[in-house]
Short mmCIF file of C-alpha atoms in Angstrom, two decimals:
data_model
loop_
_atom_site.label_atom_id
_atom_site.label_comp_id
_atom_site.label_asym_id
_atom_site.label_seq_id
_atom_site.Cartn_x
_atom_site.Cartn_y
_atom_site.Cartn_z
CA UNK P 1 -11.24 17.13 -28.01
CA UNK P 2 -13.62 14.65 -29.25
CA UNK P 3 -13.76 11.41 -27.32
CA UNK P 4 -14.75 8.51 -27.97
CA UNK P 5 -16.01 5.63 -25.59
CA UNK P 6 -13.81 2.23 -26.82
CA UNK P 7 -14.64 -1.48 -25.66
CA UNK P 8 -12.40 -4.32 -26.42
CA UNK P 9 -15.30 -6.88 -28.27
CA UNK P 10 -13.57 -10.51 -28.91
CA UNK P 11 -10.44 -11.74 -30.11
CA UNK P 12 -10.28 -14.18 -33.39
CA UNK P 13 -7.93 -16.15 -34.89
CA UNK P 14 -9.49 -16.58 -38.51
CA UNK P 15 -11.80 -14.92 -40.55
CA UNK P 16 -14.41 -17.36 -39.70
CA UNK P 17 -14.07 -16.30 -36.05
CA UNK P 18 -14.62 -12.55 -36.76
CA UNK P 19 -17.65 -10.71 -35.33
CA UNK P 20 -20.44 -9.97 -37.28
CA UNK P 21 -20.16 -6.19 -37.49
CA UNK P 22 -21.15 -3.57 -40.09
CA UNK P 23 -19.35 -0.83 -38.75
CA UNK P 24 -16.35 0.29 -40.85
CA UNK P 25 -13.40 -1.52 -39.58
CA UNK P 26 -9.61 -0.51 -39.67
CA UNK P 27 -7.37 -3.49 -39.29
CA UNK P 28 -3.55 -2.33 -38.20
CA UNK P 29 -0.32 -3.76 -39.46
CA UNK P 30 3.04 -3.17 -38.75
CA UNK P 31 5.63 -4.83 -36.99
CA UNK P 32 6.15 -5.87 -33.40
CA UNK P 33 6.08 -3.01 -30.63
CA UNK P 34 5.75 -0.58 -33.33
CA UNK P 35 2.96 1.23 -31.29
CA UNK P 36 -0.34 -0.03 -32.71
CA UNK P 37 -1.88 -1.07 -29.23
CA UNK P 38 -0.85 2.18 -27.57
CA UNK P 39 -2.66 3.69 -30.54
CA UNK P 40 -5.88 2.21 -29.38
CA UNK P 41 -5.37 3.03 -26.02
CA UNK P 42 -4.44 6.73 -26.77
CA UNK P 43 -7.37 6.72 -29.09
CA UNK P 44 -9.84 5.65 -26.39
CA UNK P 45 -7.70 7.78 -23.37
CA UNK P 46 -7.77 4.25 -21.97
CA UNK P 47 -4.23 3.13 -21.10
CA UNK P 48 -5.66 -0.63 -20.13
CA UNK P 49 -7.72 -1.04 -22.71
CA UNK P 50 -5.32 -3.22 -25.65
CA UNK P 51 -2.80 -4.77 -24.17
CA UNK P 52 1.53 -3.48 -23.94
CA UNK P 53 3.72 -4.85 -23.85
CA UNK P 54 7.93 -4.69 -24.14
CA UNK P 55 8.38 -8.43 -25.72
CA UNK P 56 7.56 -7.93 -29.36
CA UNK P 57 5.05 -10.69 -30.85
CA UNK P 58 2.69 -11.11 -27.99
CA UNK P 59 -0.37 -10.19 -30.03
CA UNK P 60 -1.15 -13.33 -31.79
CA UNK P 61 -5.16 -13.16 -32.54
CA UNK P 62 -7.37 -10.33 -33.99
CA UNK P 63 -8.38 -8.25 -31.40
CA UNK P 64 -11.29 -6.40 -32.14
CA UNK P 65 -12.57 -2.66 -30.41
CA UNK P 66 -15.54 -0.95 -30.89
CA UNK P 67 -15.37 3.04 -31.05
CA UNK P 68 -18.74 4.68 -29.66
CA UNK P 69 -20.11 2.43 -32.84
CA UNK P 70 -18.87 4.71 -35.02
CA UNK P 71 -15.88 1.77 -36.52
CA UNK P 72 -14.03 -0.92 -35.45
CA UNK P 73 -10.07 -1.22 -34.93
CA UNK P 74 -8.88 -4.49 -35.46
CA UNK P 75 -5.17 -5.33 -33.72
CA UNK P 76 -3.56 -7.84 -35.92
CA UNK P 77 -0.44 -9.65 -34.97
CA UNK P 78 2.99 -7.65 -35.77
CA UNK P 79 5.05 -8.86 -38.06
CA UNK P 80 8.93 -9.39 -38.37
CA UNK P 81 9.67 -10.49 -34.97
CA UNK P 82 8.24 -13.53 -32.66
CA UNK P 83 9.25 -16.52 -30.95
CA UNK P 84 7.04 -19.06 -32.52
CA UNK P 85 7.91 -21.82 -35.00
CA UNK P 86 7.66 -21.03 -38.91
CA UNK P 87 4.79 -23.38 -38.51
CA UNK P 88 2.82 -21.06 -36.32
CA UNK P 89 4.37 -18.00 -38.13
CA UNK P 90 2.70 -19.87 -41.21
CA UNK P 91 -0.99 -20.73 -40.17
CA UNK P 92 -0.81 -16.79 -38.99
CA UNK P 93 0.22 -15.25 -42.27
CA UNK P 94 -2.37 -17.55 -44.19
CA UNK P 95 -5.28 -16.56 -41.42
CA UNK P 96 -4.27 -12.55 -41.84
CA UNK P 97 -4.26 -12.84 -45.35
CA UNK P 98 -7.56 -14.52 -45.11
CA UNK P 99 -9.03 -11.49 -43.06
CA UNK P 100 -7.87 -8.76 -45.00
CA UNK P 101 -8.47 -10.46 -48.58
CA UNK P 102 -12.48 -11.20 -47.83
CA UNK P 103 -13.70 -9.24 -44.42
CA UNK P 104 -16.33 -6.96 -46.40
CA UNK P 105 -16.44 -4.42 -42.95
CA UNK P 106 -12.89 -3.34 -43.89
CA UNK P 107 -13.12 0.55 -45.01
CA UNK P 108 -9.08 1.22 -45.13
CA UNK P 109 -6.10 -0.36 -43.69
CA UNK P 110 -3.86 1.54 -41.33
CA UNK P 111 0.19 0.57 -41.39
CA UNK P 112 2.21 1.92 -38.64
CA UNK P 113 5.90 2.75 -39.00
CA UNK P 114 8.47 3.65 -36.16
CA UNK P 115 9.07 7.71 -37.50
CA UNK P 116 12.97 7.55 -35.46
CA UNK P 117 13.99 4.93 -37.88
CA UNK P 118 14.19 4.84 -41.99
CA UNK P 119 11.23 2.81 -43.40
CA UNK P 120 12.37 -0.74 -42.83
CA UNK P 121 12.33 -3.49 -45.40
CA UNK P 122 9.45 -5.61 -44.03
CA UNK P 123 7.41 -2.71 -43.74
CA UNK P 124 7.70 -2.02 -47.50
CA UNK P 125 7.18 -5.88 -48.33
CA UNK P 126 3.87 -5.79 -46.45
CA UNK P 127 3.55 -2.40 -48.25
CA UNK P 128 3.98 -3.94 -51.63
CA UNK P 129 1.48 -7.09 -50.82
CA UNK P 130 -1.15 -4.68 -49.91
CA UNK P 131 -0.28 -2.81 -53.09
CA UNK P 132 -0.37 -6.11 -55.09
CA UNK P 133 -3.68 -6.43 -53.87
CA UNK P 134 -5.38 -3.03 -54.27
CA UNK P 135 -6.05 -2.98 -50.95
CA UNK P 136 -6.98 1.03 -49.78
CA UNK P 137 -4.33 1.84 -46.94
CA UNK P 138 -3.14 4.77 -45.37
CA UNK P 139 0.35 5.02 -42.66
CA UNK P 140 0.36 6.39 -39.34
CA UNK P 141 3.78 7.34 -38.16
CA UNK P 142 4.14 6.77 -34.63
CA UNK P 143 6.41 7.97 -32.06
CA UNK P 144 6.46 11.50 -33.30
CA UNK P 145 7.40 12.71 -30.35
CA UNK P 146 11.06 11.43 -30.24
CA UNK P 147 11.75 13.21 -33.53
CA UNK P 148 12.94 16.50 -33.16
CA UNK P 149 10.63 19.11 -34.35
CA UNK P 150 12.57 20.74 -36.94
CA UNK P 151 13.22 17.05 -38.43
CA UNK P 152 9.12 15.86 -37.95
CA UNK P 153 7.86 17.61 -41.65
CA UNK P 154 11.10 15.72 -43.51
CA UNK P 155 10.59 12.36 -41.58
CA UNK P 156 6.81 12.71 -42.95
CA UNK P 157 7.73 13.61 -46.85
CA UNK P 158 10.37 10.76 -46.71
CA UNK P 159 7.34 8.11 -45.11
CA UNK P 160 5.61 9.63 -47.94
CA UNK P 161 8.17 9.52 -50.54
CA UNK P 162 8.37 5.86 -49.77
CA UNK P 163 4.87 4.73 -49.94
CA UNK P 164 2.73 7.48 -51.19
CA UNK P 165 -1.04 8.02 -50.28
CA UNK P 166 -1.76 9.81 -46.48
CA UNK P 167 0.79 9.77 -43.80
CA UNK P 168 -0.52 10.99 -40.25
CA UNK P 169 2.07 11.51 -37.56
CA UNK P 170 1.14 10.28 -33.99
CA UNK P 171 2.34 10.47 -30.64
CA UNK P 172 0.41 7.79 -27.98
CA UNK P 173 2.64 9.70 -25.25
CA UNK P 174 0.87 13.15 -25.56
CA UNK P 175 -1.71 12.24 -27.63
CA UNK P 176 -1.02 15.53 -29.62
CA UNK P 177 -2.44 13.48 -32.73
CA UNK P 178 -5.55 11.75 -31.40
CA UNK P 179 -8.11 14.42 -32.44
CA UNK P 180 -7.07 14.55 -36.19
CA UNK P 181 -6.40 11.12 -36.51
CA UNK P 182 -10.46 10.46 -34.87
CA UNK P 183 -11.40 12.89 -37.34
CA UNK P 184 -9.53 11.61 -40.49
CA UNK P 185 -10.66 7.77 -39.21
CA UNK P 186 -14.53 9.74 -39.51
CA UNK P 187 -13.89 11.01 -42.35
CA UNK P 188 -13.24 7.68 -44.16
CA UNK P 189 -16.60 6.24 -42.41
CA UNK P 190 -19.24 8.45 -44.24
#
């Protein structure tokens, strides 16, 4: 399996904060405990290296990891769920939208769905501003592995159904998906 060595870099809160990278970088949306920081970690067979957690919103910054400098993942804040104020909920949502609207190292955005549960309606509103946008994007479906197996190729099409382009399944338990998912992530580098 191809392995690659991961380091967490910095975290940011705006654009202005960012690090000054060329590497291709994948920022990851989706909402709270959906699975994107075990995705890093199974990515980088690291279990410590981006923080779990069970309380949904602690990620409130850009956290930034560097890949063998072959891209960077960028861990933004979930959406749909936190225990701030609208203010803070606010200055977030106008910082993200900041970062993905003018950071040049971004190759291809990654949104991560829960694959037990239908395609939920904040997911297809960040969906549709990414879409508004032109913004290239492509959706991992994680937690594969609690979907039974005969069930795992519809739960895919109907992901797919809803917001076309590349669906990858993945499973940060038994990282069944990591290798294809480095490779595809490659892929989209050169």
């Amino acid at each position: 399996m191809k392995q690659l060595d991961a380091k967490f870099i910095i975290s940011a809160e705006k654009l202005s904060q960012c690090p000054d990278f060329v590497l291709p970088e994948f920022p990851l949306l989706g909402r709270s405990n959906v699975g994107k920081s075990s995705f890093i970690n199974a990515l980088a067979n690291n279990k410590k290296l981006a923080k779990t957690s069970n309380t949904p919103g602690k990620t409130r910054l850009i956290n930034f990891f560097n890949f063998s400098e072959e891209f960077m993942i960028a861990d933004l804040p979930g959406y749909g769920y936190a225990k701030v104020s609208k203010e803070a909920q606010n200055t977030w949502q106008k910082y993200l939208e900041e970062y993905l609207l003018n950071r040049k190292q971004i190759k291809t955005l990654i949104q991560f769905v829960d694959a037990r549960h239908e395609v939920q309606k904040n997911d297809i509103q960040m969906r549709e501003w990414v879409n508004a946008y032109n913004l290239p994007i492509i959706t991992i479906a994680t937690k594969i592995d609690y979907v039974p197996r005969g069930k795992v190729n519809q739960v895919l099409a109907n992901i797919k159904k809803t917001f076309k382009g590349d669906v990858l399944p993945f499973s940060a338990t038994d990282r069944f998906y990591c290798e294809k998912t480095i490779e595809y992530l490659l892929n989209l580098c050169q």
